[in-house]
Amino acid sequence: MLLRRGGNLKSSEITPELLYVNRRQFIRSTSFAGLGLAYEFLLPEFLSGQDRWPRGRKGPFDTDEDPNSYKDITTYNNFYEFGVDKSDPAENSAAFRPKPWTVRVEGEVKKPATYNLEDLVKPYRLEDRIYRMRCVEGWSMVIPWRGFPLADLIRKVEPTSRAKFVAFETLFRPEEMPGQKRSVLQWPYVEGLRMDEALNPLTLLAVGLYGKDLANQNGAPMRLVVPWKYGFKGIKSIVKIRFVQSQPPTTWNISAPEEYGFYSNVNPEVDHPRWSQKSERRIGEFFRRKTLMFNGYADQVASMYSGMDLKRNF
Ligand SMILES: Nc1nc2c(c(=O)[nH]1)N[C@H]1C(S)=C(S)[C@@H](COP(=O)(O)O)O[C@H]1N2
Ligand SMILES: [Mo]
């Protein structure tokens, strides 16, 4: 049905999500599915070109699970700067201006700098990666991010040997972020990673999803994505990246230290004090799924924590 309709549409008129679903269904329905062959030349003409989503092959970082819809990803959000309900960020962020945007890189680094966002992003090749995401509240989504490895930026700015952690800060602008007029959390929102976590190839600075610039509610214009950790580590709308010698304070740990640790690795064996973390509800699904250790990314990240007590370092 979509394929037929598409014949009359310019590719620029088709939403990324439609293209995506369409393409998957198309791939499944051909005998080439799973063979990894170049099925692209079989695609109808309207699916080729600039607007096509996603790029042809499954990348090494992609989960093969179906992404959530663009609608789910942009209407079911946590972004307390715009309110505490899941629908608040989409409803209350229209006045937020993510352009122009500057990011300050400072601290234990040989090349501190204040970048315009465009200049910061320009040197890097943007990648599309389909990641499994798990919120500490017990729900999960699959999101096709667009971004570049944080490691690329770190190498460019050359941290000193004293830099052991990276601290991040969200914008503080209560005129545009109405949630910041109330003290539900301490503002600005802050987060941090240990240097090896920050350098891990899975860790992204995301500037888009579904092939489009990030919507305000998803953390425009640039946010962190750390798929083996609970979602709150993925700090949104970043204005500051600071290299530091010791473990930096983090917003949810300040707010409730017994509930939210610094590491916050997804771990079905460590319950939240008020609920189990053994299972999760994938947004859009009815039955719960089992939560996987490190959210399914153990092969890529477990070695960073060998010898650490993950119940104590939760
Ligand atoms: N600045 C800021 N970043 C934030 C949050 C927030 O409230 N403020 N919420 C976090 C939480 S709890 C989650 S689950 C993810 C949600 O990201 P998404 O809405 O893009 O799915 O953003 C994280 N980043
Ligand atoms: Mo979350």
GROMACS .gro file of C-alpha atoms in nm, residues 48-275:
model
  228
   48SER     CA    1   1.655   0.621  -0.318
   49GLY     CA    2   1.830   0.951  -0.266
   50GLN     CA    3   1.885   1.198   0.014
   51ASP     CA    4   1.576   1.134   0.221
   52ARG     CA    5   1.607   0.759   0.236
   53TRP     CA    6   1.609   0.617   0.583
   54PRO     CA    7   1.802   0.430   0.704
   55ARG     CA    8   2.117   0.366   0.506
   56GLY     CA    9   2.117   0.028   0.335
   57ARG     CA   10   2.297  -0.210   0.565
   58LYS     CA   11   2.267  -0.296   0.929
   59GLY     CA   12   2.568  -0.141   1.097
   60PRO     CA   13   2.779  -0.315   1.361
   61PHE     CA   14   2.624  -0.105   1.638
   62ASP     CA   15   2.260  -0.156   1.537
   63THR     CA   16   2.013  -0.370   1.724
   64ASP     CA   17   1.790  -0.557   1.481
   65GLU     CA   18   1.483  -0.488   1.694
   66ASP     CA   19   1.219  -0.265   1.538
   67PRO     CA   20   1.258   0.103   1.632
   68ASN     CA   21   0.976   0.276   1.812
   69SER     CA   22   0.772   0.514   1.602
   70TYR     CA   23   0.887   0.873   1.559
   71LYS     CA   24   0.567   0.970   1.736
   72ASP     CA   25   0.642   0.755   2.044
   73ILE     CA   26   0.999   0.882   2.059
   74THR     CA   27   0.890   1.247   2.045
   75THR     CA   28   0.581   1.238   2.269
   76TYR     CA   29   0.682   1.004   2.553
   77ASN     CA   30   0.979   1.180   2.711
   78ASN     CA   31   1.159   1.262   3.031
   79PHE     CA   32   1.295   1.617   3.025
   80TYR     CA   33   1.212   1.777   3.359
   81GLU     CA   34   1.317   2.120   3.233
   82PHE     CA   35   0.981   2.114   3.053
   83GLY     CA   36   0.772   1.940   3.320
   84VAL     CA   37   0.756   1.604   3.494
   85ASP     CA   38   0.489   1.425   3.288
   86LYS     CA   39   0.584   1.219   2.985
   87SER     CA   40   0.375   1.443   2.757
   88ASP     CA   41   0.513   1.771   2.900
   89PRO     CA   42   0.837   1.797   2.697
   90ALA     CA   43   0.652   1.777   2.364
   91GLU     CA   44   0.383   2.018   2.484
   92ASN     CA   45   0.600   2.278   2.660
   93SER     CA   46   0.916   2.301   2.450
   94ALA     CA   47   0.796   2.491   2.143
   95ALA     CA   48   0.943   2.819   2.271
   96PHE     CA   49   1.284   2.663   2.333
   97ARG     CA   50   1.550   2.794   2.091
   98PRO     CA   51   1.830   2.545   2.025
   99LYS     CA   52   1.985   2.784   1.767
  100PRO     CA   53   2.226   2.953   1.795
  101TRP     CA   54   2.402   2.725   2.041
  102THR     CA   55   2.745   2.724   2.200
  103VAL     CA   56   2.921   2.447   2.389
  104ARG     CA   57   3.207   2.516   2.628
  105VAL     CA   58   3.481   2.250   2.655
  106GLU     CA   59   3.706   2.312   2.955
  107GLY     CA   60   3.888   2.174   3.258
  108GLU     CA   61   4.174   1.925   3.234
  109VAL     CA   62   4.219   1.962   2.861
  110LYS     CA   63   4.497   2.098   2.641
  111LYS     CA   64   4.261   2.268   2.397
  112PRO     CA   65   3.975   2.429   2.586
  113ALA     CA   66   3.735   2.606   2.354
  114THR     CA   67   3.392   2.758   2.314
  115TYR     CA   68   3.233   2.619   1.999
  116ASN     CA   69   2.936   2.715   1.793
  117LEU     CA   70   2.746   2.392   1.763
  118GLU     CA   71   2.797   2.378   1.384
  119ASP     CA   72   3.175   2.414   1.426
  120LEU     CA   73   3.183   2.152   1.698
  121VAL     CA   74   2.996   1.895   1.487
  122LYS     CA   75   3.144   1.974   1.144
  123PRO     CA   76   3.468   1.769   1.165
  124TYR     CA   77   3.289   1.444   1.238
  125ARG     CA   78   3.111   1.193   1.022
  126LEU     CA   79   2.757   1.151   1.153
  127GLU     CA   80   2.645   0.792   1.196
  128ASP     CA   81   2.298   0.644   1.227
  129ARG     CA   82   2.279   0.384   1.501
  130ILE     CA   83   1.975   0.196   1.625
  131TYR     CA   84   2.011   0.160   2.003
  132ARG     CA   85   1.806  -0.009   2.270
  133MET     CA   86   1.729   0.249   2.544
  134ARG     CA   87   1.614   0.168   2.900
  135CYS     CA   88   1.468   0.419   3.145
  136VAL     CA   89   1.524   0.359   3.516
  137GLU     CA   90   1.144   0.379   3.557
  138GLY     CA   91   1.101   0.042   3.384
  139TRP     CA   92   1.015   0.129   3.024
  140SER     CA   93   1.228   0.099   2.714
  141MET     CA   94   1.242   0.208   2.351
  142VAL     CA   95   1.449   0.144   2.042
  143ILE     CA   96   1.573   0.470   1.892
  144PRO     CA   97   1.757   0.534   1.563
  145TRP     CA   98   2.002   0.801   1.672
  146ARG     CA   99   2.221   1.016   1.452
  147GLY     CA  100   2.544   1.138   1.605
  148PHE     CA  101   2.916   1.086   1.646
  149PRO     CA  102   3.126   0.909   1.908
  150LEU     CA  103   3.206   1.129   2.208
  151ALA     CA  104   3.554   0.973   2.182
  152ASP     CA  105   3.613   1.166   1.857
  153LEU     CA  106   3.565   1.497   2.036
  154ILE     CA  107   3.769   1.388   2.338
  155ARG     CA  108   4.067   1.297   2.120
  156LYS     CA  109   4.049   1.629   1.943
  157VAL     CA  110   4.055   1.842   2.258
  158GLU     CA  111   4.333   1.636   2.420
  159PRO     CA  112   4.257   1.578   2.789
  160THR     CA  113   4.554   1.602   3.025
  161SER     CA  114   4.670   1.295   3.217
  162ARG     CA  115   4.482   1.430   3.519
  163ALA     CA  116   4.144   1.399   3.346
  164LYS     CA  117   3.971   1.095   3.493
  165PHE     CA  118   3.602   1.187   3.442
  166VAL     CA  119   3.393   1.397   3.204
  167ALA     CA  120   3.119   1.620   3.347
  168PHE     CA  121   2.827   1.753   3.140
  169GLU     CA  122   2.585   2.036   3.198
  170THR     CA  123   2.245   2.121   3.047
  171LEU     CA  124   2.139   2.474   2.956
  172PHE     CA  125   1.980   2.684   3.231
  173ARG     CA  126   1.727   2.917   3.070
  174PRO     CA  127   1.404   2.925   3.274
  175GLU     CA  128   1.236   3.170   3.031
  176GLU     CA  129   1.235   2.890   2.773
  177MET     CA  130   1.246   2.591   3.006
  178PRO     CA  131   0.944   2.644   3.232
  179GLY     CA  132   1.022   2.339   3.447
  180GLN     CA  133   1.331   2.523   3.573
  181LYS     CA  134   1.108   2.771   3.755
  182ARG     CA  135   1.029   2.494   4.003
  183SER     CA  136   1.287   2.314   4.214
  184VAL     CA  137   1.184   1.954   4.138
  185LEU     CA  138   1.553   1.898   4.062
  186GLN     CA  139   1.862   2.110   4.121
  187TRP     CA  140   1.933   2.313   3.804
  188PRO     CA  141   2.119   2.299   3.580
  189TYR     CA  142   2.092   1.924   3.521
  190VAL     CA  143   2.440   1.769   3.544
  191GLU     CA  144   2.578   1.426   3.455
  192GLY     CA  145   2.911   1.252   3.424
  193LEU     CA  146   3.104   0.954   3.293
  194ARG     CA  147   3.431   0.791   3.386
  195MET     CA  148   3.690   0.853   3.112
  196ASP     CA  149   3.683   0.494   2.979
  197GLU     CA  150   3.302   0.508   2.959
  198ALA     CA  151   3.321   0.837   2.776
  199LEU     CA  152   3.573   0.688   2.531
  200ASN     CA  153   3.374   0.368   2.473
  201PRO     CA  154   3.277   0.348   2.104
  202LEU     CA  155   2.908   0.303   2.198
  203THR     CA  156   2.892   0.645   2.366
  204LEU     CA  157   2.744   0.903   2.131
  205LEU     CA  158   2.684   1.272   2.116
  206ALA     CA  159   2.353   1.266   1.931
  207VAL     CA  160   2.231   1.555   1.716
  208GLY     CA  161   1.942   1.376   1.548
  209LEU     CA  162   1.714   1.077   1.527
  210TYR     CA  163   1.529   0.914   1.240
  211GLY     CA  164   1.762   1.109   1.016
  212LYS     CA  165   1.632   1.449   1.134
  213ASP     CA  166   1.769   1.708   1.374
  214LEU     CA  167   1.676   1.635   1.734
  215ALA     CA  168   1.335   1.764   1.839
  216ASN     CA  169   1.349   1.998   2.138
  217GLN     CA  170   1.191   1.734   2.361
  218ASN     CA  171   1.469   1.485   2.279
  219GLY     CA  172   1.747   1.722   2.387
  220ALA     CA  173   1.812   1.955   2.094
  221PRO     CA  174   2.057   2.044   1.966
  222MET     CA  175   2.299   1.788   2.118
  223ARG     CA  176   2.265   1.528   2.391
  224LEU     CA  177   2.450   1.229   2.531
  225VAL     CA  178   2.349   0.868   2.451
  226VAL     CA  179   2.489   0.586   2.666
  227PRO     CA  180   2.283   0.278   2.579
  228TRP     CA  181   2.406   0.040   2.852
  229LYS     CA  182   2.308   0.286   3.128
  230TYR     CA  183   1.970   0.402   3.253
  231GLY     CA  184   1.827   0.683   3.044
  232PHE     CA  185   1.892   0.963   3.292
  233LYS     CA  186   2.266   0.940   3.219
  234GLY     CA  187   2.181   1.067   2.869
  235ILE     CA  188   2.189   1.437   2.953
  236LYS     CA  189   2.008   1.661   2.706
  237SER     CA  190   2.075   2.005   2.554
  238ILE     CA  191   2.440   2.012   2.659
  239VAL     CA  192   2.618   2.348   2.700
  240LYS     CA  193   2.926   2.241   2.892
  241ILE     CA  194   3.171   1.950   2.880
  242ARG     CA  195   3.430   1.962   3.157
  243PHE     CA  196   3.724   1.725   3.208
  244VAL     CA  197   3.783   1.666   3.578
  245GLN     CA  198   4.005   1.473   3.819
  246SER     CA  199   3.738   1.325   4.043
  247GLN     CA  200   3.389   1.182   4.009
  248PRO     CA  201   3.152   1.472   3.938
  249PRO     CA  202   2.812   1.523   4.104
  250THR     CA  203   2.511   1.403   3.903
  251THR     CA  204   2.158   1.539   3.926
  252TRP     CA  205   1.962   1.226   4.016
  253ASN     CA  206   2.228   1.117   4.265
  254ILE     CA  207   2.204   1.458   4.435
  255SER     CA  208   1.825   1.427   4.437
  256ALA     CA  209   1.803   1.072   4.577
  257PRO     CA  210   2.145   0.915   4.640
  258GLU     CA  211   2.010   0.585   4.770
  259GLU     CA  212   1.807   0.538   4.451
  260TYR     CA  213   2.038   0.662   4.173
  261GLY     CA  214   2.410   0.592   4.174
  262PHE     CA  215   2.685   0.741   3.960
  263TYR     CA  216   2.726   0.431   3.741
  264SER     CA  217   2.359   0.348   3.681
  265ASN     CA  218   2.442   0.059   3.455
  266VAL     CA  219   2.132  -0.130   3.349
  267ASN     CA  220   2.134  -0.433   3.580
  268PRO     CA  221   1.839  -0.669   3.628
  269GLU     CA  222   2.007  -0.805   3.943
  270VAL     CA  223   2.006  -0.471   4.126
  271ASP     CA  224   1.656  -0.357   4.214
  272HIS     CA  225   1.565   0.006   4.253
  273PRO     CA  226   1.473   0.050   4.624
  274ARG     CA  227   1.108   0.101   4.522
  275TRP     CA  228   1.071  -0.146   4.231
   0.00000   0.00000   0.00000
